[in-house]
C-alpha cells in the first residue's frame, strides 16, 4: 500500500482530468476496476458535472526570469481548478492570488476553486515573504473545458445481491493521508476480498469527493436499495488512533460492528456521532438516501496540522499504519459477513452437551468453562431475533468465539441459520 501511495504521490489530481485517469489506470494493475466517464454538463440532482480541468505547467517568474513558484516542484503550488492565465502583474496584484499558511511557514497549503472561476498560487509563508516589489510573469497553462468526470468502480459479486459499499476520494493532488492512503487501502482491500467467497456483494468506489458521490448516487439510484452496509475510507495512513464516525442512523449494523472491533482492537479509538460534514458519508447519509454508511479513519480530517498542506507527504504516512488500518477494516467486514441469526433446534431446556462430545469440540484448550458459557449463550439467544453480534455483546465474549461456537453447534444440528440470513 505504501508503495502504491508513493507511486501515486506525484500525480496532479483534481475532481476531473487526466490526473484522475492516470490514478485510476494505475489502480487497474491491482484490481480490474471499470473506469466510468460522465460528460460535463450532466445534471446530477442539484448539481451539474463540471468542466474538465487539466494542467501542464504553472509558474511565477521574477524580473530575472527565475521561477520563484514552480508547479513542477510541487503540484500544490497551483490553486486547484485555476483557469488559464498568462500575464505580467505587480506584487500587490499577485498577492491577491497567493495563498499561504502563516502558522507553518515552510508548508504549502492546498486550496481549490472548483465552482468559482479563479486563478491563484499556493506558496509557503517563507516564499511569500521573500517576494520583492517588482513585476512578475504569471503563467497557468491549464484548460477548463467540456470533458468528463472520471471515476472507478469495482464490483465483487458475493452470494447475495445485498451490498457493502466502500468508497474513497480520488481528487487530491500530492497529499498522502488525505486521499492516497484511502485509495491504497481500498484497492488492496478489494484485491484481498477477491480471493474469498463472500456472503455480500461489494462495490468499491474511487470517486472525486462530493461531486463524485453525488454523480454516482444520481446515476445509480436504483442500486442503493441493495446497500446494507458501507464505509467511507480516508486518512488511514497516519499514526493516530482510530476514529469511527457513525452513520446518520447511529445504530446501523455497521455502526455496531465498527464499535465492537475498535473496542477490542487494542488501539486508541474514538466513536463519534454523525454530522453532515466530512467526506462522502455526507452524501450517502443525506436524508433522501439515509444509507447505513459510516466512516473509519485514523486522525480525522482537519484534526492533524499537516491536513491539506504539503506536510501531508510520504513521511506523514507509514506502511505499518496502513496495514493496521487494513486489518481494522477486515475485522469490521469479518463481523458483517458472519453476523447472522440462528435458531436453536432444541429450545426446550438445554440440550445435553456432554453426550454430543461438545465440551471437547470447542477450543481444544483448558478453557472449557468459557466454551461452555459461549455455547449456553448462543443456544439461549438463538431465537431467530438475536444476531451473533448481539450475543457477543450480551455475553461479553469475543465475536470469533461466538462465531466458532455457532459453527460447531450448527454442525451438531443444534442450530440452523435463520431464513433470510442464509444467502
Ligand atoms: Zn481533503
XYZ file of C-alpha atoms and ligand atoms in Angstrom:
424
model
C 0.000 0.000 0.000
C 2.802 2.386 0.833
C 4.487 1.640 -2.471
C 1.243 2.479 -4.259
C 0.886 5.725 -2.288
C 4.456 6.654 -3.287
C 3.738 5.878 -6.945
C 0.563 7.988 -6.993
C 2.012 10.858 -4.973
C 3.496 12.907 -7.847
C 0.290 12.893 -9.931
C -1.698 16.127 -10.002
C -5.267 15.057 -9.365
C -8.414 17.118 -9.172
C -12.142 16.399 -9.318
C -11.790 15.810 -13.073
C -8.995 15.435 -15.598
C -6.073 13.324 -16.653
C -4.559 13.087 -13.157
C -7.602 11.121 -12.001
C -7.474 8.950 -15.124
C -3.775 8.195 -14.605
C -4.505 7.318 -10.970
C -7.390 5.007 -11.867
C -5.335 3.397 -14.604
C -2.613 2.589 -12.124
C -5.209 1.043 -9.779
C -6.339 -1.297 -12.556
C -2.997 -3.039 -12.059
C -4.253 -4.084 -8.613
C -7.985 -4.600 -9.143
C -9.775 -4.750 -12.512
C -11.925 -1.710 -11.883
C -14.167 -0.185 -14.511
C -13.451 3.447 -15.361
C -16.602 5.482 -15.998
C -16.634 8.808 -17.814
C -19.575 11.141 -17.145
C -19.839 14.117 -19.553
C -19.553 17.690 -18.294
C -22.983 19.268 -18.046
C -24.734 16.082 -16.886
C -27.301 17.129 -14.277
C -26.855 15.210 -11.023
C -29.540 16.132 -8.504
C -28.977 19.804 -7.641
C -25.521 19.832 -9.250
C -24.040 19.647 -12.719
C -20.933 17.657 -13.667
C -18.326 20.424 -14.082
C -15.972 21.174 -16.929
C -12.848 19.080 -17.051
C -9.650 20.621 -15.719
C -6.180 19.761 -16.936
C -2.859 21.367 -16.215
C 0.546 21.171 -17.843
C 2.590 23.899 -16.178
C 2.293 26.871 -13.832
C 4.811 29.315 -12.514
C 5.551 32.782 -11.225
C 8.747 34.247 -12.673
C 10.576 37.251 -11.262
C 12.094 40.000 -13.416
C 15.236 37.885 -13.968
C 13.130 35.064 -15.376
C 13.657 32.802 -12.362
C 10.712 30.624 -11.359
C 10.010 31.715 -7.796
C 6.912 29.499 -7.721
C 7.054 26.345 -9.820
C 4.268 23.804 -10.330
C 6.890 21.196 -11.218
C 8.395 21.423 -7.736
C 5.000 20.796 -6.104
C 1.619 20.492 -7.739
C 0.101 22.071 -4.610
C 1.542 25.382 -5.822
C -1.329 25.925 -8.214
C -4.798 26.744 -6.912
C -6.556 23.546 -8.000
C -9.001 24.287 -10.876
C -7.280 27.578 -11.758
C -8.367 28.990 -15.087
C -5.560 29.528 -17.636
C -3.710 32.806 -17.358
C -0.534 34.343 -18.742
C 0.330 37.932 -17.930
C 2.535 40.368 -16.074
C 1.380 41.549 -12.674
C 2.617 43.829 -9.937
C 3.375 42.387 -6.500
C 0.153 43.791 -4.929
C -1.941 42.227 -7.696
C -0.052 38.941 -7.401
C -0.607 38.890 -3.631
C -4.369 38.861 -4.157
C -3.932 35.490 -5.843
C -1.497 33.931 -3.358
C -2.486 31.624 -0.525
C -0.181 30.766 2.363
C -0.305 29.326 5.836
C 1.441 31.634 8.350
C 1.278 29.093 11.217
C 3.620 26.763 9.345
C 5.952 28.977 7.324
C 7.566 26.100 5.355
C 4.385 24.373 4.318
C 2.413 24.918 1.126
C -1.329 24.914 1.730
C -3.716 23.013 -0.570
C -6.536 25.163 -1.929
C -9.171 24.693 -4.600
C -11.620 26.828 -6.510
C -13.893 24.275 -8.147
C -17.135 26.120 -8.550
C -15.919 29.714 -8.878
C -13.614 30.529 -11.781
C -10.426 31.958 -10.335
C -6.667 31.620 -10.620
C -4.037 31.534 -7.927
C -0.941 30.027 -6.394
C -0.351 28.417 -3.030
C 3.020 29.213 -1.508
C 4.825 28.797 1.772
C 4.873 31.811 4.039
C 8.653 31.956 3.526
C 8.229 32.134 -0.239
C 5.651 34.875 0.155
C 7.876 36.919 2.457
C 10.797 36.669 0.022
C 8.870 38.270 -2.862
C 10.269 41.676 -3.775
C 8.440 44.725 -5.061
C 8.753 44.101 -8.814
C 6.832 42.887 -11.828
C 6.173 39.166 -12.148
C 5.196 36.941 -15.012
C 2.421 34.554 -14.050
C 1.535 31.579 -16.172
C -1.031 28.867 -15.551
C -1.059 26.575 -18.546
C -4.328 24.849 -17.752
C -7.541 24.116 -19.578
C -11.076 24.153 -18.278
C -13.266 22.705 -20.996
C -16.167 20.408 -21.710
C -14.941 16.903 -20.934
C -15.717 14.226 -18.387
C -15.727 13.341 -14.737
C -13.882 10.042 -14.329
C -14.456 7.549 -11.567
C -13.528 3.966 -10.875
C -15.821 1.177 -9.735
C -15.070 -2.414 -8.860
C -17.977 -4.752 -8.177
C -17.324 -8.023 -6.455
C -20.269 -10.409 -6.586
C -20.983 -12.336 -3.410
C -23.656 -14.945 -2.655
C -26.249 -12.253 -2.035
C -27.163 -9.197 -4.097
C -27.128 -7.244 -0.849
C -24.163 -4.921 -0.985
C -21.461 -3.396 1.101
C -20.257 -0.131 -0.393
C -16.714 1.042 0.234
C -15.775 4.437 -1.129
C -12.763 6.712 -1.174
C -11.960 10.049 -2.777
C -9.538 10.454 -5.655
C -9.457 14.209 -6.107
C -6.476 15.498 -4.126
C -3.086 16.103 -5.733
C 0.121 15.335 -3.782
C -1.457 14.632 -0.401
C -0.832 11.279 1.219
C -3.010 10.714 4.238
C -5.987 12.657 2.939
C -6.672 10.870 -0.309
C -3.866 8.441 -1.201
C -3.959 6.341 1.970
C -7.665 5.689 1.346
C -7.127 4.849 -2.318
C -4.385 2.383 -1.459
C -6.320 0.737 1.350
C -9.463 0.312 -0.770
C -7.507 -1.090 -3.734
C -5.775 -3.702 -1.594
C -8.905 -4.447 0.419
C -10.705 -5.161 -2.865
C -7.859 -7.329 -4.114
C -7.764 -9.263 -0.858
C -11.540 -9.800 -0.686
C -11.489 -11.061 -4.289
C -9.763 -14.198 -3.023
C -12.696 -15.205 -0.763
C -16.166 -16.451 -1.431
C -18.286 -13.815 0.215
C -21.761 -13.513 1.598
C -22.284 -9.913 0.482
C -21.519 -8.303 -2.822
C -19.040 -5.455 -2.563
C -18.930 -2.245 -4.524
C -15.707 -0.260 -4.312
C -15.913 3.336 -5.498
C -12.953 5.527 -6.364
C -14.638 8.871 -6.826
C -13.846 12.568 -6.589
C -15.084 13.971 -3.276
C -18.612 15.398 -3.131
C -19.357 15.700 -6.878
C -18.272 12.079 -7.436
C -20.567 10.727 -4.729
C -23.434 12.925 -5.919
C -22.851 11.764 -9.503
C -22.686 8.098 -8.562
C -25.846 8.342 -6.436
C -27.718 10.234 -9.160
C -26.783 7.710 -11.866
C -27.224 4.603 -9.710
C -30.182 5.453 -7.542
C -31.908 2.132 -8.291
C -28.947 0.242 -6.835
C -28.988 1.996 -3.484
C -31.733 -0.175 -2.001
C -29.269 -3.081 -2.094
C -26.733 -1.250 0.103
C -26.890 -2.849 3.528
C -23.622 -1.508 4.940
C -20.993 0.981 3.899
C -17.771 2.690 4.856
C -16.100 5.837 3.602
C -12.339 5.419 3.735
C -9.931 8.319 4.275
C -6.962 9.305 6.429
C -5.861 5.750 7.226
C -2.077 6.143 6.989
C -1.119 8.355 9.949
C -0.045 7.151 13.364
C -3.028 8.455 15.307
C -5.722 6.357 16.966
C -8.839 5.273 15.094
C -11.980 7.339 14.759
C -15.253 5.817 13.689
C -17.929 8.242 12.625
C -21.351 6.663 12.838
C -23.897 6.643 10.055
C -26.780 9.089 10.272
C -28.911 6.242 11.628
C -26.467 5.827 14.506
C -27.454 2.244 15.292
C -26.928 0.508 11.968
C -25.134 -2.846 11.896
C -22.050 -1.109 10.501
C -22.033 1.244 13.491
C -22.214 -1.640 15.929
C -19.673 -3.761 14.054
C -17.138 -0.903 13.875
C -17.648 -0.025 17.546
C -17.216 -3.667 18.544
C -13.994 -4.025 16.533
C -12.478 -0.797 17.859
C -13.300 -1.722 21.464
C -11.311 -4.900 21.004
C -8.611 -3.812 18.572
C -6.091 -2.705 21.168
C -5.511 0.811 19.844
C -6.744 4.213 20.970
C -10.061 4.968 19.403
C -12.974 7.339 19.399
C -16.517 6.852 18.220
C -18.282 9.990 17.122
C -21.827 10.698 16.073
C -22.767 11.508 12.527
C -22.509 15.126 11.447
C -23.282 16.482 7.973
C -19.666 17.492 7.396
C -16.615 15.465 6.401
C -16.224 13.100 3.450
C -18.801 11.408 1.238
C -20.799 9.989 4.134
C -22.460 13.410 3.824
C -23.995 12.361 0.513
C -24.665 8.686 1.358
C -26.346 9.821 4.587
C -28.353 12.681 3.063
C -31.982 12.238 4.175
C -33.208 11.119 0.734
C -30.851 8.123 0.927
C -30.056 7.723 4.632
C -27.805 4.767 3.856
C -26.084 2.842 6.655
C -22.661 4.261 5.801
C -20.107 5.300 8.404
C -16.501 6.399 8.107
C -13.488 4.738 9.659
C -10.338 6.877 9.753
C -7.244 7.332 11.859
C -6.941 11.021 12.782
C -9.956 12.662 11.171
C -9.685 15.419 8.542
C -8.836 18.807 9.977
C -7.534 17.308 13.234
C -3.884 16.994 12.230
C -1.847 20.111 11.467
C -0.478 18.576 8.257
C -4.036 18.303 6.869
C -4.363 19.998 3.446
C -0.729 21.064 3.366
C 2.480 19.887 1.741
C 3.387 18.271 5.079
C 0.789 15.550 4.405
C 3.561 13.858 2.471
C 5.257 10.472 2.225
C 6.843 10.850 5.666
C 3.494 11.526 7.302
C 2.120 8.085 6.427
C 3.772 4.762 7.185
C 3.383 1.167 5.979
C 2.624 -0.146 9.474
C -0.230 2.341 9.952
C -1.696 1.424 6.580
C -1.536 -2.270 7.370
C -3.017 -1.727 10.815
C -5.888 0.179 9.217
C -6.428 -2.553 6.637
C -6.604 -5.076 9.463
C -9.227 -2.959 11.240
C -11.302 -2.810 8.043
C -11.020 -6.567 7.553
C -12.092 -7.131 11.153
C -15.199 -4.995 10.658
C -16.065 -6.816 7.433
C -15.474 -10.162 9.146
C -18.159 -9.244 11.668
C -20.591 -8.136 8.939
C -20.006 -11.226 6.817
C -20.655 -13.576 9.721
C -23.226 -11.693 11.733
C -26.202 -13.961 11.177
C -29.223 -15.010 13.204
C -29.599 -18.644 14.172
C -32.459 -20.718 15.559
C -31.973 -23.196 18.369
C -33.400 -26.541 17.193
C -33.579 -27.869 20.746
C -35.110 -24.888 22.518
C -36.949 -26.710 25.301
C -34.387 -26.867 28.095
C -30.680 -27.164 27.400
C -29.514 -29.901 25.080
C -27.187 -32.417 26.683
C -23.838 -31.110 25.518
C -21.627 -33.806 27.057
C -23.425 -36.624 25.252
C -22.581 -34.943 21.949
C -18.921 -34.508 22.845
C -19.333 -30.756 22.674
C -17.218 -29.904 25.693
C -14.155 -31.097 23.816
C -15.302 -29.811 20.450
C -14.647 -26.151 21.073
C -11.306 -24.566 21.631
C -9.419 -27.682 22.497
C -7.758 -25.705 25.267
C -8.160 -25.765 29.013
C -10.802 -23.070 28.918
C -13.726 -25.477 28.983
C -15.703 -23.174 31.227
C -15.752 -20.292 28.765
C -16.508 -22.653 25.854
C -19.473 -23.946 27.776
C -20.577 -20.437 28.576
C -20.316 -19.474 24.894
C -22.445 -22.494 23.913
C -25.059 -21.670 26.521
C -25.278 -18.054 25.370
C -25.502 -18.975 21.688
C -28.148 -21.625 22.372
C -30.137 -19.366 24.632
C -30.198 -16.299 22.405
C -30.531 -18.094 19.072
C -34.235 -17.466 18.847
C -34.211 -16.018 15.354
C -34.054 -12.462 16.656
C -30.541 -12.064 18.045
C -27.530 -11.809 15.766
C -24.151 -13.186 16.739
C -23.053 -9.623 17.442
C -25.989 -9.221 19.842
C -24.906 -12.411 21.550
C -21.238 -11.467 21.780
C -22.089 -8.082 23.249
C -24.519 -9.581 25.757
C -22.163 -12.403 26.726
C -19.077 -10.159 26.726
C -17.230 -12.821 24.740
C -15.163 -12.262 21.579
C -17.064 -12.357 18.284
C -14.789 -15.061 16.903
C -15.512 -17.286 19.928
C -19.256 -16.826 19.479
C -18.890 -17.455 15.730
C -16.852 -20.636 16.096
C -19.286 -21.827 18.775
C -22.244 -21.238 16.469
C -20.477 -23.175 13.705
C -19.871 -26.145 15.967
C -23.482 -26.135 17.194
C -24.631 -25.882 13.584
C -22.556 -28.903 12.632
C -24.184 -30.833 15.502
C -27.670 -29.959 14.229
C -28.397 -27.924 17.325
C -28.779 -24.689 15.353
C -29.919 -23.679 11.931
C -29.298 -20.452 10.114
C -32.340 -18.212 10.196
C -34.169 -17.845 6.947
C -33.258 -14.552 5.320
C -29.795 -14.696 6.861
C -28.688 -17.640 4.832
C -27.671 -16.316 1.406
Zn -9.250 16.809 1.798
